[in-house]
């Protein structure tokens, strides 16, 4: 029973020279650990086949379904600020693209499927712990409505991978709007191949921003669209206390989806300087730095596409790209404040909302309150039950002052229902 998946391989077909055709390494005894039935159905895949031994063979890379064209994509990246000219899929393979029942195109890719020409001495494998972690956190982000790559499946390979100690090996099947990242463009920009950069941008526009195809300033508008999606994404992270941990340019997507759940975490006690990654000793990717790092990463993308801009006296005119970068903080702030207003129960805007939100966050910090629970208990406070929130604060009196101001602000939301105890 060979599974019929309707693959379309636009990346492999249209972007020759940006990848290496490659095959997954066979594994001894694949066993399905977890299958994402909801996602599989959305992608028009047969759950019956994927749940069968043939499904485990496919999801481990032992059987390549007809129509798939496995490739290892080339990309570079700034890692912790330093440029690595060649990263690429060292332990991943793009199997191909599928169209979901919503008509949207998505990549199906393996992570942990064995070494490739981009492995740089690595084993190309993944351990079961990080695979299940990526699966779980991706699903959680999706459930919260935050754009993310998702896992279709996790399989046990039946062989160990060797880290500090032997660990059970696993392969993740990842579903993504695409695997284009800032690093994909940097790879060819660094090799001074603007023609390849242009092919990639044209492809990215067709795939993610087709309305720009005939736009007279399509490259700068595409850059604006990428910046906008990422500004919205990182604002969503900040609102739920998510710290990505490795915001390198190779982990910043063009689609605006969260990718690569490595040493990421959700903050507990609110601390703007929180870092969870042991390799981030300088705090480069600390919680409060994320929007700044995103802008820095976008500046690397601007540099990569600068040669595509119109030229005057032989020099590219980069002002429109600079303008996007200069207005980025305000754009990000808008997304962030809009989200915070919602969390505070406000549906209208007032000048002082910014300060009200900032003061709440400052209180959480000085009082050492848990970020997620504080918001949850604020909802209880809106309904008149202040005790759980008060119990989180060392000094309940400072909370009372802030709550008073918050309630006055809530009252201005719906003056008809005047209440000092509850939100509207
Ligand atoms: P990541 O940390 O997963 O974003 O990966 C960064 C780069 O390191 C990418 O080029 C990966 O393909 C590569 N990489 C990470 N782990 C391995 C591994 N075990 N074997 C080969 N390449 C790897
Ligand atoms: Mg990565």
Short mmCIF file of C-alpha atoms and ligand atoms in Angstrom, two decimals:
data_model
loop_
_atom_site.label_atom_id
_atom_site.label_comp_id
_atom_site.label_asym_id
_atom_site.label_seq_id
_atom_site.Cartn_x
_atom_site.Cartn_y
_atom_site.Cartn_z
CA UNK A 1 0.00 0.00 0.00
CA UNK A 2 2.04 2.98 -1.23
CA UNK A 3 0.61 6.23 -0.06
CA UNK A 4 -0.60 8.65 -2.64
CA UNK A 5 0.34 12.18 -1.67
CA UNK A 6 -0.26 14.89 -4.22
CA UNK A 7 3.16 16.52 -4.06
CA UNK A 8 4.00 19.68 -5.90
CA UNK A 9 7.64 20.66 -5.77
CA UNK A 10 7.83 24.30 -6.81
CA UNK A 11 11.00 24.93 -4.81
CA UNK A 12 12.86 22.04 -6.42
CA UNK A 13 11.44 22.85 -9.85
CA UNK A 14 11.91 26.61 -9.90
CA UNK A 15 15.02 27.13 -7.82
CA UNK A 16 17.62 24.76 -9.15
CA UNK A 17 21.05 25.71 -7.82
CA UNK A 18 19.72 26.65 -4.36
CA UNK A 19 19.63 23.10 -2.99
CA UNK A 20 21.11 19.62 -3.28
CA UNK A 21 18.87 16.65 -4.17
CA UNK A 22 19.38 14.19 -1.31
CA UNK A 23 17.89 11.08 0.28
CA UNK A 24 17.14 10.38 3.92
CA UNK A 25 19.32 7.79 5.67
CA UNK A 26 17.45 4.53 6.24
CA UNK A 27 16.66 3.70 9.87
CA UNK A 28 16.48 0.19 11.40
CA UNK A 29 12.99 -0.04 12.91
CA UNK A 30 10.75 3.00 12.68
CA UNK A 31 7.86 3.24 15.09
CA UNK A 32 5.25 5.95 15.06
CA UNK A 33 5.35 7.89 18.31
CA UNK A 34 2.79 10.52 17.54
CA UNK A 35 0.68 11.44 14.54
CA UNK A 36 -1.09 14.79 14.26
CA UNK A 37 -4.44 13.64 12.94
CA UNK A 38 -6.05 17.10 12.78
CA UNK A 39 -3.19 18.48 10.76
CA UNK A 40 -3.00 15.41 8.51
CA UNK A 41 -6.68 15.71 7.66
CA UNK A 42 -6.23 19.43 6.89
CA UNK A 43 -3.46 18.44 4.50
CA UNK A 44 -5.66 15.86 2.73
CA UNK A 45 -3.39 13.00 3.85
CA UNK A 46 -4.68 9.50 4.46
CA UNK A 47 -4.58 8.90 8.20
CA UNK A 48 -5.24 5.22 7.62
CA UNK A 49 -2.01 4.87 5.65
CA UNK A 50 0.02 7.11 7.98
CA UNK A 51 -1.10 5.04 10.96
CA UNK A 52 0.01 1.81 9.28
CA UNK A 53 3.54 0.31 9.08
CA UNK A 54 3.81 1.93 5.64
CA UNK A 55 3.09 5.27 7.33
CA UNK A 56 6.00 4.74 9.75
CA UNK A 57 8.22 3.81 6.82
CA UNK A 58 7.24 7.03 5.02
CA UNK A 59 7.52 9.24 8.10
CA UNK A 60 11.00 7.89 8.87
CA UNK A 61 12.25 8.40 5.32
CA UNK A 62 12.60 4.66 4.68
CA UNK A 63 10.01 4.88 1.88
CA UNK A 64 9.86 7.93 -0.32
CA UNK A 65 6.29 8.48 -1.52
CA UNK A 66 5.81 8.86 -5.27
CA UNK A 67 6.06 12.48 -6.35
CA UNK A 68 8.32 13.61 -3.49
CA UNK A 69 11.65 15.21 -4.47
CA UNK A 70 13.76 15.29 -1.30
CA UNK A 71 16.22 18.18 -1.23
CA UNK A 72 18.60 19.78 1.26
CA UNK A 73 18.17 23.55 1.04
CA UNK A 74 21.15 25.89 1.14
CA UNK A 75 21.17 28.76 3.58
CA UNK A 76 23.57 30.88 5.58
CA UNK A 77 22.92 32.78 8.77
CA UNK A 78 24.06 35.21 11.40
CA UNK A 79 24.39 33.13 14.54
CA UNK A 80 24.72 35.17 17.73
CA UNK A 81 25.79 38.06 15.54
CA UNK A 82 28.48 36.21 13.59
CA UNK A 83 28.06 35.35 9.94
CA UNK A 84 28.20 31.65 8.99
CA UNK A 85 28.28 31.61 5.17
CA UNK A 86 27.18 28.00 4.87
CA UNK A 87 24.67 26.33 7.17
CA UNK A 88 21.92 24.68 5.13
CA UNK A 89 19.85 21.61 5.91
CA UNK A 90 22.42 19.63 7.86
CA UNK A 91 19.82 17.35 9.41
CA UNK A 92 16.70 18.23 7.50
CA UNK A 93 15.24 17.48 4.09
CA UNK A 94 12.37 19.07 2.24
CA UNK A 95 10.22 16.25 0.86
CA UNK A 96 7.97 18.51 -1.18
CA UNK A 97 4.91 20.72 -0.94
CA UNK A 98 1.30 19.76 -0.45
CA UNK A 99 -1.88 21.78 -0.85
CA UNK A 100 -4.18 21.65 2.15
CA UNK A 101 -7.96 21.61 2.08
CA UNK A 102 -7.77 25.37 2.66
CA UNK A 103 -5.87 25.65 -0.64
CA UNK A 104 -2.69 26.77 1.10
CA UNK A 105 0.67 25.35 0.09
CA UNK A 106 2.82 23.87 2.81
CA UNK A 107 6.24 22.24 2.96
CA UNK A 108 6.56 18.72 4.32
CA UNK A 109 10.06 18.32 5.70
CA UNK A 110 12.02 15.91 7.85
CA UNK A 111 14.21 16.93 10.75
CA UNK A 112 16.73 14.32 11.93
CA UNK A 113 16.78 12.33 8.67
CA UNK A 114 20.55 11.84 8.48
CA UNK A 115 23.60 13.71 7.22
CA UNK A 116 23.59 15.82 4.06
CA UNK A 117 26.31 17.79 2.26
CA UNK A 118 25.48 20.62 4.72
CA UNK A 119 26.09 18.60 7.90
CA UNK A 120 29.54 20.09 8.67
CA UNK A 121 30.59 17.02 10.65
CA UNK A 122 27.26 16.65 12.50
CA UNK A 123 25.42 13.34 12.51
CA UNK A 124 22.29 14.73 10.87
CA UNK A 125 20.16 13.12 13.56
CA UNK A 126 17.76 14.22 16.27
CA UNK A 127 16.95 12.81 19.70
CA UNK A 128 13.47 11.96 20.81
CA UNK A 129 13.34 14.60 23.58
CA UNK A 130 13.87 17.68 21.40
CA UNK A 131 11.64 16.19 18.67
CA UNK A 132 8.71 15.79 21.07
CA UNK A 133 9.42 19.19 22.56
CA UNK A 134 9.24 20.81 19.11
CA UNK A 135 6.02 18.88 18.43
CA UNK A 136 4.40 19.95 21.68
CA UNK A 137 5.40 23.61 21.67
CA UNK A 138 4.47 24.04 18.00
CA UNK A 139 1.01 22.65 18.72
CA UNK A 140 0.66 24.90 21.75
CA UNK A 141 1.63 27.99 19.74
CA UNK A 142 -0.83 26.98 17.04
CA UNK A 143 -3.57 26.47 19.63
CA UNK A 144 -2.92 30.03 20.85
CA UNK A 145 -3.28 31.31 17.28
CA UNK A 146 0.40 32.23 16.96
CA UNK A 147 1.83 31.52 13.48
CA UNK A 148 4.12 28.51 13.67
CA UNK A 149 5.52 25.54 11.84
CA UNK A 150 3.80 22.39 13.08
CA UNK A 151 4.61 18.74 13.49
CA UNK A 152 2.77 16.15 11.45
CA UNK A 153 4.50 13.23 13.13
CA UNK A 154 7.29 12.01 15.36
CA UNK A 155 8.80 8.56 14.79
CA UNK A 156 11.29 6.58 16.75
CA UNK A 157 14.09 5.40 14.49
CA UNK A 158 15.08 2.35 16.56
CA UNK A 159 18.70 3.49 16.86
CA UNK A 160 20.48 5.69 19.36
CA UNK A 161 21.93 9.12 18.72
CA UNK A 162 25.05 10.03 20.61
CA UNK A 163 25.08 13.36 22.48
CA UNK A 164 26.69 13.51 25.94
CA UNK A 165 25.17 10.03 26.26
CA UNK A 166 23.22 7.74 23.94
CA UNK A 167 19.61 8.85 23.46
CA UNK A 168 16.76 7.33 21.47
CA UNK A 169 16.78 8.72 17.93
CA UNK A 170 13.71 10.26 16.33
CA UNK A 171 12.55 12.07 13.20
CA UNK A 172 10.11 14.94 13.11
CA UNK A 173 7.97 15.64 10.06
CA UNK A 174 7.58 19.37 9.97
CA UNK A 175 4.88 21.33 8.18
CA UNK A 176 5.68 24.93 7.27
CA UNK A 177 4.26 27.68 5.05
CA UNK A 178 7.78 27.52 3.61
CA UNK A 179 11.33 27.08 4.84
CA UNK A 180 12.54 30.36 3.33
CA UNK A 181 14.51 32.25 5.95
CA UNK A 182 16.54 35.42 6.02
CA UNK A 183 19.59 33.14 5.86
CA UNK A 184 18.43 31.71 2.51
CA UNK A 185 18.91 35.15 0.92
CA UNK A 186 22.12 35.81 2.82
CA UNK A 187 23.64 32.63 1.41
CA UNK A 188 23.56 33.94 -2.16
CA UNK A 189 24.15 37.59 -1.24
CA UNK A 190 27.41 36.58 0.49
CA UNK A 191 28.46 34.71 -2.65
CA UNK A 192 27.73 37.89 -4.62
CA UNK A 193 25.07 36.17 -6.71
CA UNK A 194 22.32 38.82 -6.85
CA UNK A 195 20.70 36.91 -9.68
CA UNK A 196 20.03 33.99 -7.32
CA UNK A 197 18.84 36.37 -4.60
CA UNK A 198 16.41 37.83 -7.12
CA UNK A 199 15.14 34.39 -8.16
CA UNK A 200 14.53 33.58 -4.50
CA UNK A 201 12.74 36.87 -3.82
CA UNK A 202 10.60 36.42 -6.93
CA UNK A 203 9.73 32.94 -5.72
CA UNK A 204 8.98 34.20 -2.18
CA UNK A 205 6.69 36.87 -3.64
CA UNK A 206 4.80 34.30 -5.74
CA UNK A 207 4.46 32.05 -2.73
CA UNK A 208 3.78 34.43 0.14
CA UNK A 209 2.82 37.79 -1.33
CA UNK A 210 1.38 37.12 -4.80
CA UNK A 211 -0.50 40.45 -4.73
CA UNK A 212 2.91 42.14 -5.15
CA UNK A 213 3.85 40.26 -8.33
CA UNK A 214 3.12 43.20 -10.62
CA UNK A 215 3.76 45.94 -8.08
CA UNK A 216 6.09 48.65 -9.46
CA UNK A 217 8.13 48.54 -6.22
CA UNK A 218 7.69 44.89 -5.44
CA UNK A 219 11.00 44.28 -3.68
CA UNK A 220 10.70 47.06 -1.15
CA UNK A 221 7.03 46.22 -0.57
CA UNK A 222 7.95 42.59 -0.08
CA UNK A 223 10.52 43.63 2.50
CA UNK A 224 7.83 45.69 4.22
CA UNK A 225 5.47 42.69 4.22
CA UNK A 226 8.14 40.40 5.72
CA UNK A 227 8.98 42.98 8.39
CA UNK A 228 5.31 43.42 9.16
CA UNK A 229 4.62 39.69 9.58
CA UNK A 230 7.64 39.29 11.80
CA UNK A 231 6.76 42.39 13.87
CA UNK A 232 3.33 40.90 14.46
CA UNK A 233 4.82 37.49 15.28
CA UNK A 234 7.38 38.71 17.80
CA UNK A 235 4.74 40.93 19.44
CA UNK A 236 2.63 37.78 19.88
CA UNK A 237 5.61 36.01 21.46
CA UNK A 238 6.13 38.88 23.87
CA UNK A 239 2.47 38.88 24.85
CA UNK A 240 2.59 35.22 25.92
CA UNK A 241 6.06 35.46 27.50
CA UNK A 242 7.73 33.29 24.85
CA UNK A 243 11.50 33.43 24.52
CA UNK A 244 12.73 31.83 21.32
CA UNK A 245 16.29 31.52 22.51
CA UNK A 246 18.06 31.30 19.12
CA UNK A 247 16.84 34.21 17.02
CA UNK A 248 19.57 33.76 14.43
CA UNK A 249 18.79 34.95 10.91
CA UNK A 250 18.51 31.32 9.77
CA UNK A 251 15.68 30.92 12.26
CA UNK A 252 13.75 33.98 11.06
CA UNK A 253 11.20 33.00 8.43
CA UNK A 254 9.87 34.96 5.48
CA UNK A 255 6.39 33.52 6.07
CA UNK A 256 6.17 35.00 9.57
CA UNK A 257 5.91 31.60 11.24
CA UNK A 258 7.84 30.65 14.38
CA UNK A 259 10.46 28.06 13.48
CA UNK A 260 12.98 25.89 15.34
CA UNK A 261 11.96 25.23 18.89
CA UNK A 262 15.33 24.65 20.50
CA UNK A 263 16.17 26.14 23.90
CA UNK A 264 12.95 28.17 23.90
CA UNK A 265 10.78 28.66 26.97
CA UNK A 266 7.79 30.46 28.38
CA UNK A 267 8.79 32.86 31.10
CA UNK A 268 7.57 32.19 34.62
CA UNK A 269 8.39 35.13 36.96
CA UNK A 270 8.24 38.24 34.79
CA UNK A 271 11.74 39.44 34.08
CA UNK A 272 12.59 41.40 30.93
CA UNK A 273 16.14 40.02 31.06
CA UNK A 274 15.07 36.37 31.23
CA UNK A 275 17.22 33.96 29.17
CA UNK A 276 16.83 30.19 29.17
CA UNK A 277 19.43 29.09 26.63
CA UNK A 278 22.68 27.97 28.23
CA UNK A 279 24.55 28.97 25.05
CA UNK A 280 23.24 32.56 25.28
CA UNK A 281 25.64 33.67 27.99
CA UNK A 282 25.53 37.34 26.87
CA UNK A 283 21.72 37.51 26.90
CA UNK A 284 21.61 38.50 23.23
CA UNK A 285 18.27 36.73 22.82
CA UNK A 286 16.81 37.70 26.21
CA UNK A 287 13.04 38.32 26.35
CA UNK A 288 13.18 42.12 26.08
CA UNK A 289 15.79 42.03 23.32
CA UNK A 290 13.65 40.03 20.90
CA UNK A 291 12.10 42.97 19.01
CA UNK A 292 15.51 44.67 18.73
CA UNK A 293 17.11 41.47 17.46
CA UNK A 294 14.33 41.05 14.95
CA UNK A 295 15.07 44.50 13.57
CA UNK A 296 18.77 43.64 13.42
CA UNK A 297 17.91 40.45 11.52
CA UNK A 298 15.70 42.40 9.12
CA UNK A 299 18.61 44.75 8.48
CA UNK A 300 20.61 41.69 7.32
CA UNK A 301 17.78 40.85 4.91
CA UNK A 302 17.77 44.45 3.66
CA UNK A 303 21.51 44.17 2.97
CA UNK A 304 20.99 40.91 1.09
CA UNK A 305 18.34 42.35 -1.21
CA UNK A 306 19.84 45.84 -1.56
CA UNK A 307 21.37 45.00 -4.98
CA UNK A 308 17.83 44.40 -6.31
CA UNK A 309 16.81 47.99 -5.72
CA UNK A 310 16.74 50.55 -8.52
CA UNK A 311 20.09 52.19 -9.10
CA UNK A 312 21.13 55.81 -9.49
CA UNK A 313 24.61 56.36 -10.93
CA UNK A 314 25.24 52.62 -10.55
CA UNK A 315 24.38 52.58 -6.81
CA UNK A 316 21.26 50.91 -5.42
CA UNK A 317 18.80 53.30 -3.83
CA UNK A 318 18.16 51.70 -0.46
CA UNK A 319 16.12 54.51 1.17
CA UNK A 320 12.84 52.53 1.01
CA UNK A 321 14.47 49.63 2.86
CA UNK A 322 15.93 52.02 5.43
CA UNK A 323 12.50 53.58 5.86
CA UNK A 324 11.00 50.17 6.70
CA UNK A 325 13.73 49.59 9.27
CA UNK A 326 13.31 53.06 10.76
CA UNK A 327 9.55 52.71 11.14
CA UNK A 328 9.86 49.15 12.43
CA UNK A 329 9.92 50.05 16.17
CA UNK A 330 6.65 51.98 15.86
CA UNK A 331 5.09 49.17 13.88
CA UNK A 332 6.13 46.58 16.41
CA UNK A 333 4.92 48.79 19.25
CA UNK A 334 1.49 49.06 17.61
CA UNK A 335 1.12 45.29 17.46
CA UNK A 336 2.35 44.92 21.00
CA UNK A 337 0.08 47.62 22.44
CA UNK A 338 -2.94 46.31 20.53
CA UNK A 339 -2.31 42.90 22.08
CA UNK A 340 -1.76 44.32 25.55
CA UNK A 341 -4.98 46.30 25.33
CA UNK A 342 -6.82 43.06 24.63
CA UNK A 343 -5.15 41.36 27.55
CA UNK A 344 -6.15 44.29 29.77
CA UNK A 345 -9.75 43.97 28.60
CA UNK A 346 -9.73 47.21 26.61
CA UNK A 347 -11.40 47.45 23.26
CA UNK A 348 -10.92 51.20 22.83
CA UNK A 349 -7.68 53.21 22.72
CA UNK A 350 -6.61 56.00 25.01
CA UNK A 351 -3.35 57.91 25.24
CA UNK A 352 -2.47 56.58 28.69
CA UNK A 353 -2.94 52.88 27.83
CA UNK A 354 0.73 52.53 27.07
CA UNK A 355 1.71 53.77 30.53
CA UNK A 356 -0.97 51.68 32.23
CA UNK A 357 0.40 48.54 30.56
CA UNK A 358 4.03 49.45 31.27
CA UNK A 359 3.24 50.07 34.94
CA UNK A 360 1.49 46.70 35.22
CA UNK A 361 4.54 44.98 33.73
CA UNK A 362 6.88 46.93 36.01
CA UNK A 363 4.80 45.77 38.98
CA UNK A 364 5.00 42.15 37.87
CA UNK A 365 8.76 42.55 37.66
CA UNK A 366 9.35 44.20 41.03
CA UNK A 367 6.88 41.84 42.72
CA UNK A 368 8.34 38.74 41.13
CA UNK A 369 4.94 37.64 39.85
CA UNK A 370 4.42 34.78 37.41
CA UNK A 371 3.66 36.33 34.02
CA UNK A 372 1.01 33.87 32.83
CA UNK A 373 -0.76 33.47 36.15
CA UNK A 374 -0.79 37.22 36.79
CA UNK A 375 -2.76 37.74 33.58
CA UNK A 376 -5.07 34.88 34.44
CA UNK A 377 -5.72 36.24 37.90
CA UNK A 378 -6.25 39.71 36.49
CA UNK A 379 -9.24 38.23 34.67
CA UNK A 380 -10.49 36.97 38.06
CA UNK A 381 -9.92 40.44 39.48
CA UNK A 382 -12.07 41.84 36.68
CA UNK A 383 -14.85 39.67 37.99
CA UNK A 384 -14.35 40.89 41.54
CA UNK A 385 -12.06 38.18 42.91
CA UNK A 386 -8.78 39.97 43.66
CA UNK A 387 -7.39 37.49 46.16
CA UNK A 388 -5.45 35.14 43.82
CA UNK A 389 -3.71 38.14 42.25
CA UNK A 390 -2.97 39.76 45.60
CA UNK A 391 -1.44 36.51 46.82
CA UNK A 392 1.22 36.78 44.10
CA UNK A 393 2.37 40.21 45.22
CA UNK A 394 4.86 40.89 48.04
CA UNK A 395 3.20 44.31 48.54
CA UNK A 396 -0.53 44.13 47.84
CA UNK A 397 -0.89 47.90 48.42
CA UNK A 398 0.97 48.77 45.20
CA UNK A 399 -1.36 46.41 43.39
CA UNK A 400 -4.44 48.15 44.81
CA UNK A 401 -3.31 51.51 43.44
CA UNK A 402 -2.78 50.10 39.98
CA UNK A 403 -6.04 48.13 40.04
CA UNK A 404 -7.90 51.32 40.89
CA UNK A 405 -6.52 53.06 37.81
CA UNK A 406 -7.21 50.01 35.66
CA UNK A 407 -10.84 49.87 36.81
CA UNK A 408 -11.31 53.56 36.12
CA UNK A 409 -9.98 52.93 32.64
CA UNK A 410 -12.29 49.91 32.21
CA UNK A 411 -15.23 52.05 33.26
CA UNK A 412 -14.48 54.43 30.42
CA UNK A 413 -14.82 51.46 28.04
CA UNK A 414 -18.59 51.28 28.49
CA UNK A 415 -19.86 54.27 30.46
CA UNK A 416 -23.44 52.90 30.29
CA UNK A 417 -22.55 50.02 32.61
CA UNK A 418 -20.85 51.92 35.41
CA UNK A 419 -19.03 49.52 37.68
CA UNK A 420 -16.04 49.74 39.95
CA UNK A 421 -15.73 46.03 40.44
CA UNK A 422 -15.96 44.45 37.03
CA UNK A 423 -14.94 44.94 33.44
CA UNK A 424 -17.58 45.69 30.84
P1 LIG B 1 19.33 24.64 14.25
O1 LIG B 1 20.01 24.84 15.54
O2 LIG B 1 18.48 23.38 14.22
O3 LIG B 1 18.61 25.84 13.77
O4 LIG B 1 20.49 24.34 13.21
C1 LIG B 1 21.50 25.24 12.84
C2 LIG B 1 22.37 24.60 11.78
O5 LIG B 1 23.06 23.48 12.33
C3 LIG B 1 21.60 24.06 10.58
O6 LIG B 1 22.43 24.19 9.46
C4 LIG B 1 21.41 22.61 10.94
O7 LIG B 1 21.15 21.81 9.82
C5 LIG B 1 22.73 22.29 11.61
N1 LIG B 1 22.62 21.17 12.54
C6 LIG B 1 22.07 21.17 13.78
N2 LIG B 1 22.16 19.95 14.35
C7 LIG B 1 22.80 19.14 13.47
C8 LIG B 1 23.20 17.78 13.45
N3 LIG B 1 22.96 16.96 14.49
N4 LIG B 1 23.84 17.31 12.36
C9 LIG B 1 24.09 18.09 11.31
N5 LIG B 1 23.73 19.40 11.25
C10 LIG B 1 23.11 19.92 12.31
MG1 LIG B 2 17.46 26.44 12.39
#
